Amino acid sequence: MKVLVVGSGGREHAIAYRLALSSKVDEVICVPGNGGTEFEAKCRNVNPKDFPQYENLSLSNAVVKISKDEKVDFAVIGPEDPLADGISDVLWAEGISVVGPKSAGAALEASKDLSKIFMKKYGVACADSATFTDKDKALAYVREKGAPIVVKADGLAAGKGVVVAKTVEEAENAVKMLMEGTSVGDAGKKLVIEEYLQGVEISVLAAVSVNPEDSSKACIKAFLPARDHKRLNDGAQGPNTGGMGAVCPLEDVSAETMRLFDERILQPTLKGLVAEKMDYRGFIFFGLMLTKDGPKALEYNVRLGDPETQAVLPMMDFDFADLCKAIMDGSLKDFDLKWKSGFQVAPVMVSGGYPLKYPKGLPISFDEEEIENSGAKVFIAGAIRDRRAKEKVLITNGGRVLACSAHGGTFDEAWQKAYDALRGISFDGAFYRKDIGLPGAAESN
Ligand code: AMP
Ligand code: GLY
């Protein structure tokens, strides 16, 4: 089989790596891929910008053409933006099978208002909220409700659209800033203002197979729970980032919590996707707050999480390509999700200055022996091959540069291996958290 993966992050490297591990997969084409997929066994990067026949096409059309030229069996879409833009609608219409929801499903992430309407309609446990397009009404609402309170831009805002306000004044400023378009542009024209939920956060990724042509096969299956660490510094301090490391599974999440999640969030979500006749064949990511009243959904993402994927996919004790096929052909109900025992820990190495300004183009040095001895897998994110060098040289090209993901029978073993590998990698200004997965590292409020 030939498979195509859209995206260029660490998540996509992990997806491509898992697909390439399948004995049924001959080649994984990464569009555009990164410096990790470029050197991964069975993987080949195809950057549309490098080919005259693709360079002037939209991403969707370039992926259609590459899929046809390369005769790929199916495509997996990594990030949310192409999904929201309807890449899956275009691919299915062109006869190309794809893992990733059509745009109607992708709107569950692209519009927070829509996702709240959906959650409330189908009884998904979540925070109370109200939606506003009028600034004065929004301001009156936050004054009436008081703080703490959470102000969210409706649209996709690359992590900059949510303000957890501790005071009414902070909430008022957030309403003004988001609605006046100074921070997130049009994404903030509509706001969702939400009850503040207290607890610790976890991420649960799930495979979804909902095809309106045969709802009897509709199925959703959750993966092991995971946790991202979004703050820059140890002890969950400092600014928010795209994710500084992930662990899977979680010792502090009980079977009872997962049962409540299934009953109050997972199954109602499936019911809603079926009732709305969505063509949702892909992954869904539940951002959850574990409150004293049980788990509540903070958000849906319509894709796998980054860096959760780098910790969750290596725990899979089944063929990821087979899972993708089951999602697409409606046999997910019969697919047995088997997991390795033990733990996976995946700390992320970032560029100095991230999440603000950071340099690019810095050469990365890898002590191959130390990495090999650690047993960890390095998933590359913001790094590309240095085209001027004849040898394999990677240079930084983003804020989150890579993750070292390691497995261990115990958490401590996995943790040690992952950090041993990180110590074998360096570049100017490289930074990583030293406490991923340790007590006190998780975000809580
Ligand atoms: P979201 O993009 O909706 O997941 O929000 C980003 C972050 O804001 C979450 O990961 C939480 O840390 C925080 N957050 C969102 N909604 C709430 C809420 N209702 N109560 C407390 N914190 C929240
Ligand atoms: N880890 C958070 C995200 O992927 O959005």
Coordinates of C-alpha atoms and ligand atoms in Angstrom, one line a residue:
M1 CA 0.0 0.0 0.0
K2 CA 1.0 3.6 -0.6
V3 CA -0.2 6.2 2.0
L4 CA -0.1 10.0 2.0
V5 CA 0.2 12.1 5.1
V6 CA -0.6 15.8 5.1
G7 CA 1.3 18.0 7.5
S8 CA 4.8 19.0 8.7
G9 CA 4.8 18.7 12.5
G10 CA 5.9 16.1 15.1
R11 CA 2.4 14.6 15.0
E12 CA 2.8 13.9 11.3
H13 CA 6.2 12.4 11.8
A14 CA 4.7 10.0 14.4
I15 CA 1.8 9.2 12.1
A16 CA 4.1 8.5 9.1
Y17 CA 6.4 6.4 11.3
R18 CA 3.5 4.3 12.6
L19 CA 2.2 3.8 9.1
A20 CA 5.6 2.9 7.8
L21 CA 5.9 0.2 10.5
S22 CA 3.0 -1.7 8.9
S23 CA 4.2 -4.6 6.8
K24 CA 1.3 -3.7 4.4
V25 CA 2.6 -0.2 3.7
D26 CA 5.3 0.1 1.0
E27 CA 5.7 3.9 1.0
V28 CA 4.4 6.9 3.0
I29 CA 4.4 10.2 1.0
C30 CA 4.6 13.2 3.3
V31 CA 3.1 16.5 2.1
P32 CA 5.2 18.4 2.8
G33 CA 6.8 16.5 5.7
N34 CA 9.8 17.7 7.7
G35 CA 13.4 16.8 8.4
G36 CA 12.3 13.8 10.3
T37 CA 10.1 12.2 7.7
E38 CA 12.7 13.0 5.1
F39 CA 15.0 10.4 6.7
E40 CA 12.4 8.0 8.0
A41 CA 12.4 4.5 6.5
K42 CA 9.8 4.0 3.7
C43 CA 8.9 7.7 3.8
R44 CA 9.3 10.3 1.1
N45 CA 8.7 14.0 1.3
V46 CA 6.8 15.7 -1.5
N47 CA 6.6 19.5 -1.0
P48 CA 4.2 20.9 -3.6
K49 CA 6.4 24.1 -3.7
D50 CA 9.3 22.0 -5.2
F51 CA 7.3 20.7 -8.2
P52 CA 6.0 22.9 -11.0
Q53 CA 3.0 20.7 -11.6
Y54 CA 1.8 21.2 -7.9
E55 CA 3.3 24.6 -6.8
N56 CA 0.4 26.8 -8.0
L57 CA -2.4 24.6 -6.7
S58 CA -4.3 25.0 -3.5
L59 CA -3.2 22.4 -0.9
S60 CA -6.4 20.3 -1.5
N61 CA -5.9 20.3 -5.2
A62 CA -2.1 19.5 -4.9
V63 CA -3.0 16.6 -2.6
V64 CA -5.5 15.3 -5.1
K65 CA -3.0 15.5 -7.9
I66 CA -0.2 13.9 -5.9
S67 CA -2.5 11.1 -4.7
K68 CA -3.5 10.4 -8.3
D69 CA 0.0 10.7 -9.7
E70 CA 1.4 8.4 -7.0
K71 CA -1.6 6.1 -6.9
V72 CA -2.0 6.3 -3.1
D73 CA -4.4 4.0 -1.4
F74 CA -5.5 6.6 1.2
A75 CA -4.5 9.9 2.8
V76 CA -4.3 10.9 6.5
I77 CA -4.8 14.6 7.3
G78 CA -2.7 15.7 10.3
P79 CA -3.6 19.4 11.1
E80 CA -7.0 21.1 11.6
D81 CA -6.7 23.9 9.0
P82 CA -6.9 21.8 5.8
L83 CA -9.8 19.9 7.4
A84 CA -11.7 23.1 8.2
D85 CA -11.0 24.2 4.6
G86 CA -12.7 21.0 3.3
I87 CA -9.7 18.9 2.1
S88 CA -11.5 15.6 3.0
D89 CA -14.7 16.7 1.0
V90 CA -12.5 17.4 -2.0
L91 CA -10.5 14.1 -1.7
W92 CA -13.6 11.9 -1.3
A93 CA -15.3 13.6 -4.2
E94 CA -12.2 12.8 -6.3
G95 CA -12.4 9.1 -5.3
I96 CA -9.5 9.3 -2.8
S97 CA -10.1 7.7 0.6
V98 CA -9.1 9.8 3.5
V99 CA -8.8 9.7 7.3
G100 CA -10.1 13.1 8.6
P101 CA -13.6 14.5 8.9
K102 CA -15.3 16.5 6.1
S103 CA -15.7 20.2 6.8
A104 CA -19.0 19.9 8.6
G105 CA -17.4 17.7 11.2
A106 CA -14.2 19.9 11.2
A107 CA -16.3 22.9 12.2
L108 CA -16.6 21.3 15.7
E109 CA -13.0 22.6 16.2
A110 CA -13.2 25.6 13.8
S111 CA -16.1 27.2 15.7
K112 CA -16.3 27.1 19.5
D113 CA -19.9 28.3 19.3
L114 CA -20.9 25.5 17.0
S115 CA -19.2 22.9 19.2
K116 CA -21.0 24.2 22.3
I117 CA -24.3 24.1 20.5
F118 CA -23.5 20.5 19.5
M119 CA -22.4 19.5 23.1
K120 CA -25.5 21.0 24.7
K121 CA -27.9 19.5 22.1
Y122 CA -26.6 16.0 22.6
G123 CA -26.0 16.2 26.4
V124 CA -22.2 16.1 26.4
A125 CA -21.0 17.1 29.8
C126 CA -19.4 20.6 29.5
A127 CA -19.1 24.1 31.0
D128 CA -22.2 26.4 30.9
S129 CA -21.7 29.1 28.3
A130 CA -23.3 31.9 26.3
T131 CA -22.3 33.2 22.8
F132 CA -22.1 36.9 21.9
T133 CA -21.5 39.0 18.7
D134 CA -22.3 42.2 20.5
K135 CA -19.5 43.7 22.7
D136 CA -21.7 45.5 25.1
K137 CA -23.8 42.5 25.8
A138 CA -20.7 40.4 26.3
L139 CA -19.3 43.0 28.8
A140 CA -22.6 43.1 30.6
Y141 CA -22.6 39.3 30.8
V142 CA -19.1 39.0 32.4
R143 CA -20.0 41.8 34.9
E144 CA -23.1 39.8 35.8
K145 CA -21.4 36.4 36.1
G146 CA -18.2 37.7 37.8
A147 CA -14.8 36.0 37.8
P148 CA -13.1 33.6 37.3
I149 CA -14.6 33.3 33.9
V150 CA -13.3 32.1 30.5
V151 CA -13.5 34.2 27.3
K152 CA -13.0 32.3 24.0
A153 CA -12.8 33.6 20.4
D154 CA -15.2 31.5 18.3
G155 CA -12.8 30.8 15.4
L156 CA -9.4 29.1 15.0
A157 CA -6.8 31.3 16.7
A158 CA -3.7 29.0 17.0
G159 CA -4.0 28.8 20.8
K160 CA -4.3 32.5 21.3
G161 CA -8.1 32.7 21.4
V162 CA -8.8 31.6 25.0
V163 CA -8.4 33.9 28.1
V164 CA -9.0 32.4 31.5
A165 CA -9.8 35.6 33.4
K166 CA -9.2 35.7 37.2
T167 CA -10.9 39.1 37.6
V168 CA -13.8 40.9 35.9
E169 CA -11.4 43.5 34.7
E170 CA -9.3 40.9 32.9
A171 CA -12.4 39.4 31.4
E172 CA -13.6 42.8 30.2
N173 CA -10.2 43.4 28.6
A174 CA -10.3 40.0 26.9
V175 CA -13.7 40.8 25.5
K176 CA -12.5 44.1 24.1
M177 CA -9.2 42.7 22.8
L178 CA -10.7 39.6 21.1
M179 CA -13.7 41.5 19.6
E180 CA -11.8 44.5 18.4
G181 CA -9.7 42.1 16.3
T182 CA -6.4 43.3 17.7
S183 CA -5.2 39.8 18.8
V184 CA -6.9 37.2 16.7
G185 CA -8.5 39.0 13.8
D186 CA -11.9 37.8 12.6
A187 CA -11.8 34.7 14.8
G188 CA -12.9 37.0 17.7
K189 CA -15.9 38.6 16.1
K190 CA -18.0 36.1 18.0
L191 CA -17.2 35.1 21.5
V192 CA -18.1 32.1 23.7
I193 CA -18.0 33.1 27.4
E194 CA -17.8 30.1 29.6
E195 CA -18.1 29.0 33.2
Y196 CA -14.7 28.4 34.8
L197 CA -14.0 24.8 35.5
Q198 CA -11.7 23.7 38.3
G199 CA -9.7 20.5 38.0
V200 CA -6.8 18.9 36.1
E201 CA -6.7 18.6 32.4
I202 CA -6.2 15.5 30.3
S203 CA -6.5 14.7 26.6
V204 CA -8.3 11.7 25.2
L205 CA -7.9 10.9 21.5
A206 CA -10.3 8.6 19.8
A207 CA -10.9 6.9 16.4
V208 CA -14.3 7.8 14.8
S209 CA -16.1 6.0 12.0
V210 CA -19.4 7.7 11.2
N211 CA -20.6 7.5 7.6
P212 CA -24.1 8.8 6.9
E213 CA -24.5 6.2 4.2
D214 CA -24.6 3.4 6.9
S215 CA -25.2 4.6 10.4
S216 CA -25.4 1.0 11.7
K217 CA -21.6 0.8 11.5
A218 CA -21.1 4.1 13.5
C219 CA -18.5 3.7 16.1
I220 CA -16.1 5.6 18.4
K221 CA -13.2 4.1 20.3
A222 CA -11.1 6.0 22.8
F223 CA -7.4 5.6 23.0
L224 CA -5.5 5.6 26.3
P225 CA -5.7 8.9 28.2
A226 CA -2.7 11.3 27.8
R227 CA -1.6 14.6 29.0
D228 CA 0.0 17.5 27.3
H229 CA 2.1 20.1 29.3
K230 CA 1.3 23.4 27.7
R231 CA 3.2 25.8 30.0
L232 CA 6.8 26.7 29.0
N233 CA 8.5 26.1 32.4
D234 CA 8.7 23.4 35.1
G235 CA 5.9 23.3 37.6
A236 CA 3.3 24.4 34.9
Q237 CA 4.7 28.0 35.1
G238 CA 5.3 30.6 32.4
P239 CA 3.5 31.3 29.1
N240 CA 1.3 28.9 27.2
T241 CA 3.0 27.0 24.3
G242 CA 1.9 24.5 21.7
G243 CA 2.9 21.7 24.1
M244 CA 6.2 21.0 25.9
G245 CA 5.7 17.2 26.3
A246 CA 3.2 14.5 26.7
V247 CA 2.8 11.2 28.7
C248 CA 0.5 8.2 28.1
P249 CA -1.3 6.6 29.9
L250 CA -2.0 8.5 33.2
E251 CA -1.7 7.0 36.6
D252 CA -3.9 9.6 38.1
V253 CA -6.9 8.8 35.9
S254 CA -9.1 6.0 37.3
A255 CA -11.2 3.5 35.5
E256 CA -14.3 5.2 36.9
T257 CA -13.2 8.5 35.4
M258 CA -12.9 6.8 32.0
R259 CA -16.3 5.1 32.5
L260 CA -17.9 8.5 33.2
F261 CA -16.1 10.0 30.2
D262 CA -17.5 7.2 28.0
E263 CA -21.1 7.7 29.4
R264 CA -21.2 11.5 29.5
I265 CA -18.9 12.6 26.7
L266 CA -17.8 9.9 24.3
Q267 CA -21.2 8.2 23.6
P268 CA -23.2 11.4 23.4
T269 CA -20.7 12.8 20.9
L270 CA -21.1 9.7 18.8
K271 CA -24.9 10.0 19.0
G272 CA -24.6 13.6 17.9
L273 CA -22.3 12.9 14.9
V274 CA -24.8 10.3 13.7
A275 CA -27.9 12.4 14.3
E276 CA -26.3 15.3 12.4
K277 CA -25.5 13.0 9.5
M278 CA -21.9 14.0 9.5
D279 CA -19.4 12.1 7.4
Y280 CA -16.8 11.9 10.2
R281 CA -14.2 9.2 9.5
G282 CA -11.1 10.3 11.4
F283 CA -9.9 11.2 14.8
I284 CA -11.3 13.3 17.5
F285 CA -9.5 14.8 20.4
F286 CA -11.3 15.6 23.6
G287 CA -9.8 18.2 25.8
L288 CA -11.2 17.4 29.3
M289 CA -11.2 18.9 32.7
L290 CA -11.5 16.4 35.5
T291 CA -13.8 18.3 37.9
K292 CA -15.2 17.2 41.2
D293 CA -18.4 16.5 39.3
G294 CA -16.7 14.2 36.9
P295 CA -15.0 14.8 33.5
K296 CA -16.2 17.7 31.4
A297 CA -15.4 18.5 27.8
L298 CA -13.4 21.7 27.3
E299 CA -13.2 21.4 23.5
Y300 CA -13.2 19.1 20.5
N301 CA -10.2 19.0 18.2
V302 CA -10.9 17.2 14.9
R303 CA -7.5 15.6 14.6
L304 CA -4.9 14.0 16.8
G305 CA -3.1 16.1 19.4
D306 CA 0.4 17.4 19.1
P307 CA 2.5 16.3 21.1
E308 CA 0.0 13.7 22.5
T309 CA 0.3 11.7 19.3
Q310 CA 4.0 11.3 19.8
A311 CA 3.3 9.6 23.2
V312 CA 0.0 7.7 22.3
L313 CA 0.8 6.2 18.9
P314 CA 3.9 4.3 20.2
M315 CA 1.7 2.7 22.8
M316 CA -0.4 1.0 20.1
D317 CA 0.0 -2.7 19.9
F318 CA -1.8 -3.0 16.6
D319 CA -1.2 -1.9 13.0
F320 CA -2.0 1.8 12.6
A321 CA -2.6 1.3 8.9
D322 CA -5.2 -1.3 9.7
L323 CA -6.9 1.1 12.1
C324 CA -7.0 3.8 9.4
K325 CA -8.7 1.3 7.1
A326 CA -11.2 0.3 9.7
I327 CA -12.1 3.9 10.3
M328 CA -12.7 4.4 6.5
D329 CA -14.5 1.2 5.7
G330 CA -16.8 1.1 8.7
S331 CA -15.3 -2.0 10.4
L332 CA -14.0 0.0 13.5
K333 CA -16.6 -1.9 15.6
D334 CA -14.7 -5.1 15.1
F335 CA -11.3 -3.6 15.5
D336 CA -9.6 -4.5 18.8
L337 CA -7.6 -1.6 20.1
K338 CA -4.7 -3.4 22.0
W339 CA -2.3 -1.4 24.0
K340 CA 1.2 -2.1 25.2
S341 CA 1.6 -2.2 29.0
G342 CA 3.8 0.4 30.6
F343 CA 4.2 4.1 29.8
Q344 CA 5.4 6.4 27.1
V345 CA 7.0 9.7 27.9
A346 CA 7.7 12.4 25.2
P347 CA 9.4 15.6 26.3
V348 CA 9.7 18.3 23.6
M349 CA 12.8 20.4 22.8
V350 CA 12.1 23.9 21.8
S351 CA 14.0 26.9 20.3
G352 CA 15.4 29.5 22.7
G353 CA 12.9 32.3 22.9
Y354 CA 9.9 30.2 22.0
P355 CA 6.9 30.8 22.2
L356 CA 7.8 34.4 21.4
K357 CA 10.6 35.2 18.9
Y358 CA 13.2 32.5 18.1
P359 CA 15.9 32.0 15.5
K360 CA 15.7 29.5 12.7
G361 CA 18.3 27.7 10.7
L362 CA 20.5 26.5 13.6
P363 CA 22.2 23.2 13.1
I364 CA 21.2 20.4 15.4
S365 CA 23.7 17.9 16.7
F366 CA 22.6 14.4 17.4
D367 CA 24.7 11.9 19.4
E368 CA 23.5 8.9 17.5
E369 CA 25.0 6.5 19.9
E370 CA 23.5 8.1 23.0
I371 CA 20.1 8.2 21.4
E372 CA 20.4 4.6 20.2
N373 CA 21.4 3.4 23.6
S374 CA 18.5 5.3 25.3
G375 CA 16.0 3.3 23.2
A376 CA 13.9 6.5 22.6
K377 CA 12.5 7.5 19.2
V378 CA 13.1 11.0 18.1
F379 CA 10.1 12.7 16.4
I380 CA 11.1 15.8 14.5
A381 CA 8.7 18.8 14.3
G382 CA 10.2 22.2 13.5
A383 CA 13.4 21.1 11.7
I384 CA 14.3 20.5 8.1
R385 CA 17.2 19.1 6.2
D386 CA 20.0 21.6 5.4
R387 CA 19.9 21.5 1.7
R388 CA 23.4 23.0 1.5
A389 CA 24.9 20.1 3.3
K390 CA 25.8 16.8 1.5
E391 CA 25.4 14.8 4.7
K392 CA 22.4 14.4 6.8
V393 CA 22.2 17.7 8.7
L394 CA 19.0 19.0 10.3
I395 CA 18.5 22.7 11.0
T396 CA 15.8 24.3 13.2
N397 CA 12.8 25.7 11.4
G398 CA 10.2 26.2 14.2
G399 CA 9.5 26.7 17.9
R400 CA 8.9 23.2 18.9
V401 CA 11.8 21.4 17.3
L402 CA 11.5 17.7 18.3
A403 CA 10.3 15.2 20.9
C404 CA 12.1 12.2 22.3
S405 CA 9.5 9.5 22.9
A406 CA 10.4 6.5 25.1
H407 CA 8.6 3.5 26.3
G408 CA 9.2 1.8 29.7
G409 CA 7.6 -0.9 31.8
T410 CA 7.4 1.7 34.5
F411 CA 6.9 5.4 34.2
D412 CA 10.4 6.0 35.7
E413 CA 12.0 3.8 33.1
A414 CA 10.2 5.6 30.2
W415 CA 11.1 9.0 31.7
Q416 CA 14.8 8.2 32.1
K417 CA 15.1 6.9 28.6
A418 CA 13.4 9.9 27.1
Y419 CA 15.6 12.4 29.0
D420 CA 18.7 10.3 28.2
A421 CA 18.0 10.7 24.5
L422 CA 17.3 14.5 24.9
R423 CA 20.8 14.9 26.5
G424 CA 22.2 13.5 23.3
I425 CA 20.7 16.3 21.2
S426 CA 21.7 20.0 21.2
F427 CA 21.5 23.2 19.3
D428 CA 22.1 26.8 20.3
G429 CA 19.5 27.9 22.8
A430 CA 17.8 24.6 23.0
F431 CA 15.4 24.3 25.9
Y432 CA 13.2 21.6 27.4
R433 CA 11.2 21.1 30.6
K434 CA 12.7 18.8 33.1
D435 CA 9.5 17.6 34.7
I436 CA 7.2 16.2 32.0
G437 CA 4.9 13.7 33.7
L438 CA 6.2 14.3 37.2
P439 CA 4.1 15.4 40.2
G440 CA 3.3 19.1 40.0
A441 CA 3.9 19.3 36.2
A442 CA 0.3 19.0 35.1
E443 CA -1.9 22.0 34.5
S444 CA -4.6 22.4 37.1
N445 CA -6.6 25.2 38.6
Ligands
AMP1 P1 -9.5 25.4 24.7 O1 -8.9 25.9 23.4 O2 -11.0 25.6 24.7 O3 -9.1 24.0 25.1 O4 -8.9 26.3 25.9 C1 -7.5 26.4 26.1 C2 -7.1 26.2 27.5 O5 -7.9 27.1 28.3 C3 -7.5 24.8 28.1 O6 -6.5 23.9 27.8 C4 -7.7 25.1 29.5 O7 -6.4 25.2 30.2 C5 -8.3 26.5 29.5 N1 -9.8 26.5 29.6 C6 -10.6 26.4 28.6 N2 -11.9 26.4 29.0 C7 -11.8 26.4 30.3 C8 -12.9 26.4 31.3 N3 -14.2 26.4 31.0 N4 -12.4 26.5 32.6 C9 -11.1 26.5 32.9 N5 -10.1 26.5 32.0 C10 -10.5 26.5 30.7
GLY2 N1 -1.9 19.3 22.4 C1 -2.9 20.2 22.1 C2 -3.3 20.2 20.7 O1 -2.9 19.4 19.9 O2 -4.1 21.1 20.4

